[in-house]
JSON list of C-alpha atoms in Angstrom, two decimals:
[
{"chain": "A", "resi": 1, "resn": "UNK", "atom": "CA", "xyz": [30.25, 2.38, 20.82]},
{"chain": "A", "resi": 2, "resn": "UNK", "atom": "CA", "xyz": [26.74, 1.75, 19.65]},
{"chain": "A", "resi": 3, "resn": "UNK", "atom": "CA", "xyz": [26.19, 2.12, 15.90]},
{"chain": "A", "resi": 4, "resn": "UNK", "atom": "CA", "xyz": [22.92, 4.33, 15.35]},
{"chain": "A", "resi": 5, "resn": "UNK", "atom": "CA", "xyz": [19.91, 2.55, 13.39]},
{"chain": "A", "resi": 6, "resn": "UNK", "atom": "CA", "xyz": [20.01, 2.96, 10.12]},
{"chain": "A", "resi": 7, "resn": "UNK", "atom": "CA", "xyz": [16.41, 1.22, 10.11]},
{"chain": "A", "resi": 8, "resn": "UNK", "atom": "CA", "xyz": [17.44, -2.11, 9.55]},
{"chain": "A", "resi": 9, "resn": "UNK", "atom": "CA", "xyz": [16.03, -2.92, 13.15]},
{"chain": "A", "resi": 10, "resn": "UNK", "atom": "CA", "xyz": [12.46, -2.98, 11.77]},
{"chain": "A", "resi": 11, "resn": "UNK", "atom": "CA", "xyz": [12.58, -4.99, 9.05]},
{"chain": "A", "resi": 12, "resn": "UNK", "atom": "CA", "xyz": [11.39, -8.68, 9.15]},
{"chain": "A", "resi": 13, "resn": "UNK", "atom": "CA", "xyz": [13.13, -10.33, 6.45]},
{"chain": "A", "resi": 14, "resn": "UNK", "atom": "CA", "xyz": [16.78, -9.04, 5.68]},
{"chain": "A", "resi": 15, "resn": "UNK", "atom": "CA", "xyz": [18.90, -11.45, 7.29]},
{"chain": "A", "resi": 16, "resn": "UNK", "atom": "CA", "xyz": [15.72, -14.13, 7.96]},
{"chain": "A", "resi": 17, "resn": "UNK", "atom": "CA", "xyz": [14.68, -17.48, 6.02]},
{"chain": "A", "resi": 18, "resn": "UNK", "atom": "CA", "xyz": [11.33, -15.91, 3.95]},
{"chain": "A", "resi": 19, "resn": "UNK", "atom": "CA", "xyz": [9.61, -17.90, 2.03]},
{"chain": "A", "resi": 20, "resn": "UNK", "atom": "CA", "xyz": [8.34, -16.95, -1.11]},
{"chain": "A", "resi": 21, "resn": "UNK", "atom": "CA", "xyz": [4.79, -14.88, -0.59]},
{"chain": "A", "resi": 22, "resn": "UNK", "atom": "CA", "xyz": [1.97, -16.62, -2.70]},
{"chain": "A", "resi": 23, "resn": "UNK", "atom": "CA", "xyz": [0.72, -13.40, -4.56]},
{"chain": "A", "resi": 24, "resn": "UNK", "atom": "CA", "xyz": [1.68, -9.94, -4.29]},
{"chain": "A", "resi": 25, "resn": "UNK", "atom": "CA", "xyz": [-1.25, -9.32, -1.86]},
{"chain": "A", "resi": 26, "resn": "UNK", "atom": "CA", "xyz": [0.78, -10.92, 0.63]},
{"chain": "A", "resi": 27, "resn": "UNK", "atom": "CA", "xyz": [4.38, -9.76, -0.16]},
{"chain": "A", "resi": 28, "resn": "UNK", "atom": "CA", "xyz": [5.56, -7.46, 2.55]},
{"chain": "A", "resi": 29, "resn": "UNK", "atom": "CA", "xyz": [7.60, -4.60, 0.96]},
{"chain": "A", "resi": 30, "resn": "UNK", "atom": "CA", "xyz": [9.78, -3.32, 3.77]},
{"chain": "A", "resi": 31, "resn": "UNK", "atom": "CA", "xyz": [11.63, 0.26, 3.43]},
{"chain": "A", "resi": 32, "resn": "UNK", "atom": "CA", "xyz": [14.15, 2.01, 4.93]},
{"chain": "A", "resi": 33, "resn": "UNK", "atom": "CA", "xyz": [15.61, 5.58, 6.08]},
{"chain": "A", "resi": 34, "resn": "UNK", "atom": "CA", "xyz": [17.11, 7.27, 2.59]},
{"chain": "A", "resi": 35, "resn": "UNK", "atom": "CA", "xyz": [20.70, 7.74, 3.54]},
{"chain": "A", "resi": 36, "resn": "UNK", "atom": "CA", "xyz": [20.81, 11.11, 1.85]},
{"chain": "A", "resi": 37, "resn": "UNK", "atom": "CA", "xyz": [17.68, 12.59, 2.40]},
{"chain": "A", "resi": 38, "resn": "UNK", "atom": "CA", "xyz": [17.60, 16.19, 0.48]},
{"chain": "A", "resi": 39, "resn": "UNK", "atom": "CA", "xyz": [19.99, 15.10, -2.27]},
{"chain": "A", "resi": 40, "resn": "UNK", "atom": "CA", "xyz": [18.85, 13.45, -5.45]},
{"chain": "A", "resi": 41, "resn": "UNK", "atom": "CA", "xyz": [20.35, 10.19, -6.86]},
{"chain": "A", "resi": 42, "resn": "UNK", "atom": "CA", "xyz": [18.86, 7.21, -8.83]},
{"chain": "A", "resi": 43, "resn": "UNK", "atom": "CA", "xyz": [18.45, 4.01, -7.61]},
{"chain": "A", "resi": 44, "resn": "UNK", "atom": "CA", "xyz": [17.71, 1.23, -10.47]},
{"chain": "A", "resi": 45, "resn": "UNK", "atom": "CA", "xyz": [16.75, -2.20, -10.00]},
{"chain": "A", "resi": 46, "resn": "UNK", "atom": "CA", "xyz": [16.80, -5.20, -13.00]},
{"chain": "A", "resi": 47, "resn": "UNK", "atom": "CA", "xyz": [14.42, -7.83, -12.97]},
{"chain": "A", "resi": 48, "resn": "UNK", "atom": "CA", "xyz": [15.74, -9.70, -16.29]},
{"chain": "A", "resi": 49, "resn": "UNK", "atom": "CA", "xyz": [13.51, -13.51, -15.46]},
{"chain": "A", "resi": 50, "resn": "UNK", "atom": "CA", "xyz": [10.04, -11.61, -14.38]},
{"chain": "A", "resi": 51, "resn": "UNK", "atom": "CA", "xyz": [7.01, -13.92, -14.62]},
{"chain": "A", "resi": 52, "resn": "UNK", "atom": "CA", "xyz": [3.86, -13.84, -14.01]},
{"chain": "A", "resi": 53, "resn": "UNK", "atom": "CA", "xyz": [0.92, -15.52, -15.20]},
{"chain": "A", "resi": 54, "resn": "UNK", "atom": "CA", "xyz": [-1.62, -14.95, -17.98]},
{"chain": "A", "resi": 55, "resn": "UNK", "atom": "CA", "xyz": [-5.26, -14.24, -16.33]},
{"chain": "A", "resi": 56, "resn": "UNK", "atom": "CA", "xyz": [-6.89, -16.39, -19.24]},
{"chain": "A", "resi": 57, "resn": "UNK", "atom": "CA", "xyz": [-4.88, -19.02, -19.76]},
{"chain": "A", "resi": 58, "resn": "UNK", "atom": "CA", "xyz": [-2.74, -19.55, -16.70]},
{"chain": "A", "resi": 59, "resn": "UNK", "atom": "CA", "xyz": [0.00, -19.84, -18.84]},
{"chain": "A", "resi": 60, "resn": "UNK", "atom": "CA", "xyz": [3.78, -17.87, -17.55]},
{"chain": "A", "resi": 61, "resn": "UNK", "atom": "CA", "xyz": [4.44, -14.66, -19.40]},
{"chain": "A", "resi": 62, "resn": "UNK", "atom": "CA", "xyz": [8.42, -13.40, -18.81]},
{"chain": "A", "resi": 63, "resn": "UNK", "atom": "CA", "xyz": [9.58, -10.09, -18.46]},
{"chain": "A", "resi": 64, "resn": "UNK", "atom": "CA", "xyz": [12.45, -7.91, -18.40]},
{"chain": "A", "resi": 65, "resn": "UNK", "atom": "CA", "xyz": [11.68, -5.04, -15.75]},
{"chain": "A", "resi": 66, "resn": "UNK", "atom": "CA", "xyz": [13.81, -2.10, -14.80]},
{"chain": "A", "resi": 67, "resn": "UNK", "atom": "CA", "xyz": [12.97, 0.22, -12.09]},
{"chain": "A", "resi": 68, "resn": "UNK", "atom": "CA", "xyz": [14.35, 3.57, -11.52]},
{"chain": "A", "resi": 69, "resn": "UNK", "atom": "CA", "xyz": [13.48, 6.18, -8.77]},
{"chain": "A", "resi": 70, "resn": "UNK", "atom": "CA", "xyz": [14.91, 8.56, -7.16]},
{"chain": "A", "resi": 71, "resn": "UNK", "atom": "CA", "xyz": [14.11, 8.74, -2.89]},
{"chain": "A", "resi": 72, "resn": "UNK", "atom": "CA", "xyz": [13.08, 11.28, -0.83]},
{"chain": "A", "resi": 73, "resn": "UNK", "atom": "CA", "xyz": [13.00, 9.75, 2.74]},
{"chain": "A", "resi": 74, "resn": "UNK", "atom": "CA", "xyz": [12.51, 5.83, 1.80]},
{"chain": "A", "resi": 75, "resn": "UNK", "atom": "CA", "xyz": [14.74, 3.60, -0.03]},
{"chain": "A", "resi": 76, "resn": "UNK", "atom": "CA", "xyz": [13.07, -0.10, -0.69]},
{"chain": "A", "resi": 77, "resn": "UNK", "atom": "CA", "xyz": [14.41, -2.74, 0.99]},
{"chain": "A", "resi": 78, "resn": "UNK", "atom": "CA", "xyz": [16.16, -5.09, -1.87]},
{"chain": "A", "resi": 79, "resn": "UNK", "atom": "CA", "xyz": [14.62, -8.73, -0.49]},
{"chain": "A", "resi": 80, "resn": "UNK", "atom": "CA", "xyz": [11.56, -7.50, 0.32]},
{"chain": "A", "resi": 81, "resn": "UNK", "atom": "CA", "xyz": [11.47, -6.43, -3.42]},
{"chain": "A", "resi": 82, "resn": "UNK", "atom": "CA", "xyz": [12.69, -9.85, -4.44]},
{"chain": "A", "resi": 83, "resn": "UNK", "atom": "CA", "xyz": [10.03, -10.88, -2.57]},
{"chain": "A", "resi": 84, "resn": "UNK", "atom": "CA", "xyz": [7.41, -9.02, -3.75]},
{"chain": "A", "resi": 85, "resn": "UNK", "atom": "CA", "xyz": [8.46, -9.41, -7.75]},
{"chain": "A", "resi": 86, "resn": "UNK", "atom": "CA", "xyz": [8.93, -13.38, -7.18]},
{"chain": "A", "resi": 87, "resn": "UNK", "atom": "CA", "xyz": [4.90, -13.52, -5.46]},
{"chain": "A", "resi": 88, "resn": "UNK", "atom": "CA", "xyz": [3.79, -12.41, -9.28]},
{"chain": "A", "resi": 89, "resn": "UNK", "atom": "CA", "xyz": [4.65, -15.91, -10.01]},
{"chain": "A", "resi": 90, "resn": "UNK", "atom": "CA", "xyz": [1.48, -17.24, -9.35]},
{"chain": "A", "resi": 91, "resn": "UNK", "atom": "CA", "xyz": [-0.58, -14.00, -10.13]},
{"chain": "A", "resi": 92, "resn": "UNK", "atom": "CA", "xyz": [-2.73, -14.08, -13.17]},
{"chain": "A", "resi": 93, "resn": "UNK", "atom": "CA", "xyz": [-2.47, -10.86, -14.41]},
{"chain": "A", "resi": 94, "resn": "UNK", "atom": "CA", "xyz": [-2.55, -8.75, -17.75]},
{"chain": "A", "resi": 95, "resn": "UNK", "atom": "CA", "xyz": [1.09, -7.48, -18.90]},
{"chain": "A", "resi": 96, "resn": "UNK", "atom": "CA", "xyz": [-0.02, -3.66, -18.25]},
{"chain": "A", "resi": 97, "resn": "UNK", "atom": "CA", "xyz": [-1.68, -4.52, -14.54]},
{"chain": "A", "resi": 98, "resn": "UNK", "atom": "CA", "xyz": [1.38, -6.10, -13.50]},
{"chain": "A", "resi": 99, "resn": "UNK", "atom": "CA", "xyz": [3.36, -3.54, -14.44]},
{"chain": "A", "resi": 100, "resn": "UNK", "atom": "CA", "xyz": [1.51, -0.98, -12.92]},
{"chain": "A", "resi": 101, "resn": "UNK", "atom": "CA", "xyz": [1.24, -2.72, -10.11]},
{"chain": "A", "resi": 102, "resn": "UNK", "atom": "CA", "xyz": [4.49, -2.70, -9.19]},
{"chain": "A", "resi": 103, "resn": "UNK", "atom": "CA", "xyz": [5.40, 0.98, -10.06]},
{"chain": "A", "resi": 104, "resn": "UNK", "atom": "CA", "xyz": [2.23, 2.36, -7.51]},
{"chain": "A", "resi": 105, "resn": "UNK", "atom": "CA", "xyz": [3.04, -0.48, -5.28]},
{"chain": "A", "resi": 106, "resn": "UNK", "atom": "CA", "xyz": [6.31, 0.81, -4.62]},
{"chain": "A", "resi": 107, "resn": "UNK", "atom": "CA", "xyz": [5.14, 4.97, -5.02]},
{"chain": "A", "resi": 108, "resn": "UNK", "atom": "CA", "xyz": [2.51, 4.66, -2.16]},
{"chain": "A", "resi": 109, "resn": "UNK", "atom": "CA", "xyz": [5.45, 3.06, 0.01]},
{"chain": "A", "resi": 110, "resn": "UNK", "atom": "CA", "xyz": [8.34, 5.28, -0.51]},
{"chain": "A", "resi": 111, "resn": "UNK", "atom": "CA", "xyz": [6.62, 8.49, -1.82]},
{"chain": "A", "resi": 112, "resn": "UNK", "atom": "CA", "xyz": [9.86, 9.00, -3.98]},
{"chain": "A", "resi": 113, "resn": "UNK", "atom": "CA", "xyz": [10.95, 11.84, -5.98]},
{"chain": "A", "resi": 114, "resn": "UNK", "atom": "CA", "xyz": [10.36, 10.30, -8.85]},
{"chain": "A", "resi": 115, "resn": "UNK", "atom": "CA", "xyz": [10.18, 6.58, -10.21]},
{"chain": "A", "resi": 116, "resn": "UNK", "atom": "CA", "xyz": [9.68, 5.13, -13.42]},
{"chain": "A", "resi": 117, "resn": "UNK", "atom": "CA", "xyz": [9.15, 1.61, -14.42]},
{"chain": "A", "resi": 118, "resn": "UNK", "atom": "CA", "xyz": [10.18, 0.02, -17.91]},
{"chain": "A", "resi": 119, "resn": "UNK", "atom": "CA", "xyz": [8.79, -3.62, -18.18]},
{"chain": "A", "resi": 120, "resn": "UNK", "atom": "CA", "xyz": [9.87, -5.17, -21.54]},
{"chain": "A", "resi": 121, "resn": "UNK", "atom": "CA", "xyz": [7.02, -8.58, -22.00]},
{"chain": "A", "resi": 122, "resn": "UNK", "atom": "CA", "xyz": [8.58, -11.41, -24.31]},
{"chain": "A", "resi": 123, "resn": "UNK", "atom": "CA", "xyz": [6.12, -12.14, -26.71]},
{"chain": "A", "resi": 124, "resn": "UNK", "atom": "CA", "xyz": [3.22, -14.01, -26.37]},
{"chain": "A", "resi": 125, "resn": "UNK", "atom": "CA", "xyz": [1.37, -15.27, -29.40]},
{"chain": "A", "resi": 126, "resn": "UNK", "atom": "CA", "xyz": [3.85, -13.02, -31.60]},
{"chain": "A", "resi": 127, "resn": "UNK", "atom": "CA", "xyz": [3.98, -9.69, -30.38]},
{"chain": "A", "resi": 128, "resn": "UNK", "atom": "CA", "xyz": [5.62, -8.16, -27.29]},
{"chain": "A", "resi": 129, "resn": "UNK", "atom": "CA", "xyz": [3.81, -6.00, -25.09]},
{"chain": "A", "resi": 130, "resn": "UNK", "atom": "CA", "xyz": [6.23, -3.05, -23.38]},
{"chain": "A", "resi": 131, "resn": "UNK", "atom": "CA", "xyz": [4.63, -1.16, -20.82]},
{"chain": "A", "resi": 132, "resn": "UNK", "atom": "CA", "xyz": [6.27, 2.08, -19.59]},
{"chain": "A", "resi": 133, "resn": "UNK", "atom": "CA", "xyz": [4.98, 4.48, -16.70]},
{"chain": "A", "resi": 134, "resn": "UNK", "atom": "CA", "xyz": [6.09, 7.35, -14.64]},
{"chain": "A", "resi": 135, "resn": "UNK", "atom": "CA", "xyz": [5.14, 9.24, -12.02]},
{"chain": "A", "resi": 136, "resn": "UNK", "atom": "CA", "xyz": [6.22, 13.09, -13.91]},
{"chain": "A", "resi": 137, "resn": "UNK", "atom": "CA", "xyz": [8.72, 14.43, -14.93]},
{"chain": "A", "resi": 138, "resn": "UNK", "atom": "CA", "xyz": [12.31, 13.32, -13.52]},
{"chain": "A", "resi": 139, "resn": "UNK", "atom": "CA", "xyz": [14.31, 16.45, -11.38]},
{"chain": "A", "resi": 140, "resn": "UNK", "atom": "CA", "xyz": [16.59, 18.34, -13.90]},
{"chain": "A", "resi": 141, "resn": "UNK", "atom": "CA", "xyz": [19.83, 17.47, -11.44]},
{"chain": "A", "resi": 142, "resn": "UNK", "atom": "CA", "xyz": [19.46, 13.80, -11.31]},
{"chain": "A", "resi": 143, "resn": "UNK", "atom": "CA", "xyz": [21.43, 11.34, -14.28]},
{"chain": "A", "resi": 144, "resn": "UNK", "atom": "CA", "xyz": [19.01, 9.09, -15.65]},
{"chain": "A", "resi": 145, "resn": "UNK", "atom": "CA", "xyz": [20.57, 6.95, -18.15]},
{"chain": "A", "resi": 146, "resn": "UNK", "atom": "CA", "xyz": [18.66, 5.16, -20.63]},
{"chain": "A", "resi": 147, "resn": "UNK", "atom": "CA", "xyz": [17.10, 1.41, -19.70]},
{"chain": "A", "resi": 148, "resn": "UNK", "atom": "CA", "xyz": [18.93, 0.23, -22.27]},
{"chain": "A", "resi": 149, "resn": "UNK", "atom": "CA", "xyz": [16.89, -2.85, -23.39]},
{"chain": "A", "resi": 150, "resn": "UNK", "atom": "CA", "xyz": [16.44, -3.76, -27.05]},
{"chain": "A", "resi": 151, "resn": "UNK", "atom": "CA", "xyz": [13.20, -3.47, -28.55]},
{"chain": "A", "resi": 152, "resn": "UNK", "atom": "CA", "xyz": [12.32, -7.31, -29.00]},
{"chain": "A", "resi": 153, "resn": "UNK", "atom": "CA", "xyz": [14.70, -9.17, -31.23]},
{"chain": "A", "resi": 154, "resn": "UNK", "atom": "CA", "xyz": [15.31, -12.27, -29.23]},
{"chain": "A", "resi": 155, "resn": "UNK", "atom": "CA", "xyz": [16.16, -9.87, -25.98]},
{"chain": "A", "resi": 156, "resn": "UNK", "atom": "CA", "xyz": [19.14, -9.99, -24.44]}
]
């Protein structure tokens, strides 16, 4: 009995030795079929040890990301979004491009319902910079519990 492809057949790095893409230019996010196309659910994703770099001083800025969204016909593949979120290591970027970056990085390759990204910055030079975005509204049907992550007070 042959199982039926579930889309896992196209994809180029679940299952491979990838090495760590240099900048986010050359990450390869990979998707797949949604399971349950029709029906809304939330996925959510934690990136608690986010870096990047800062564009002025080359210096690493940390982050705490979370990414919700709910599909429609795509669902991310989870390595290729390692991946992608590990190739900001050595991108010199502002704390509100990076974010952004990743939230209409990931829209313009899934098309999902919906998808929000909360990306909580450690502070730099005394302050934290949080930086939310969304693409609307969230459907009425869908539970979307709260990101939970404390404003800054040492995080964690």
């Amino acid at each position: 009995m042959t199982r039926p492809d579930d889309g896992s057949s196209a994809l180029t790095q679940l299952g491979r030795h990838t090495p760590a893409p240099n900048n986010p230019e050359d990450a390869v996010l990979e998707r797949v079929p949604a399971p349950y196309p029709g029906k809304n659910y939330l996925v959510r994703f934690t990136a608690p040890e986010f870096t990047s770099l800062c564009p002025v001083t080359g210096q690493p800025d940390f982050a705490h990301i979370v990414i919700d969204y709910v599909p429609d016909q795509w669902i991310v593949e989870s390595k290729s979004l390692k991946l992608f979120l590990t190739s900001f290591r050595n991108h010199g970027a502002f704390h509100e491009a990076c974010s952004v970056q990743i939230a209409t990085t990931l829209v313009d390759l899934l098309s999902p319902v919906w998808l929000r990204i909360g990306a909580y910055w450690y502070p730099r030079g005394g302050i934290p910079i949080d930086v939310f975005w969304q693409t609307g509204a969230p459907p009425a049907d869908v539970w979307i519990p709260s990101q939970d992550v404390p404003t800054y007070r040492g995080r964690g």
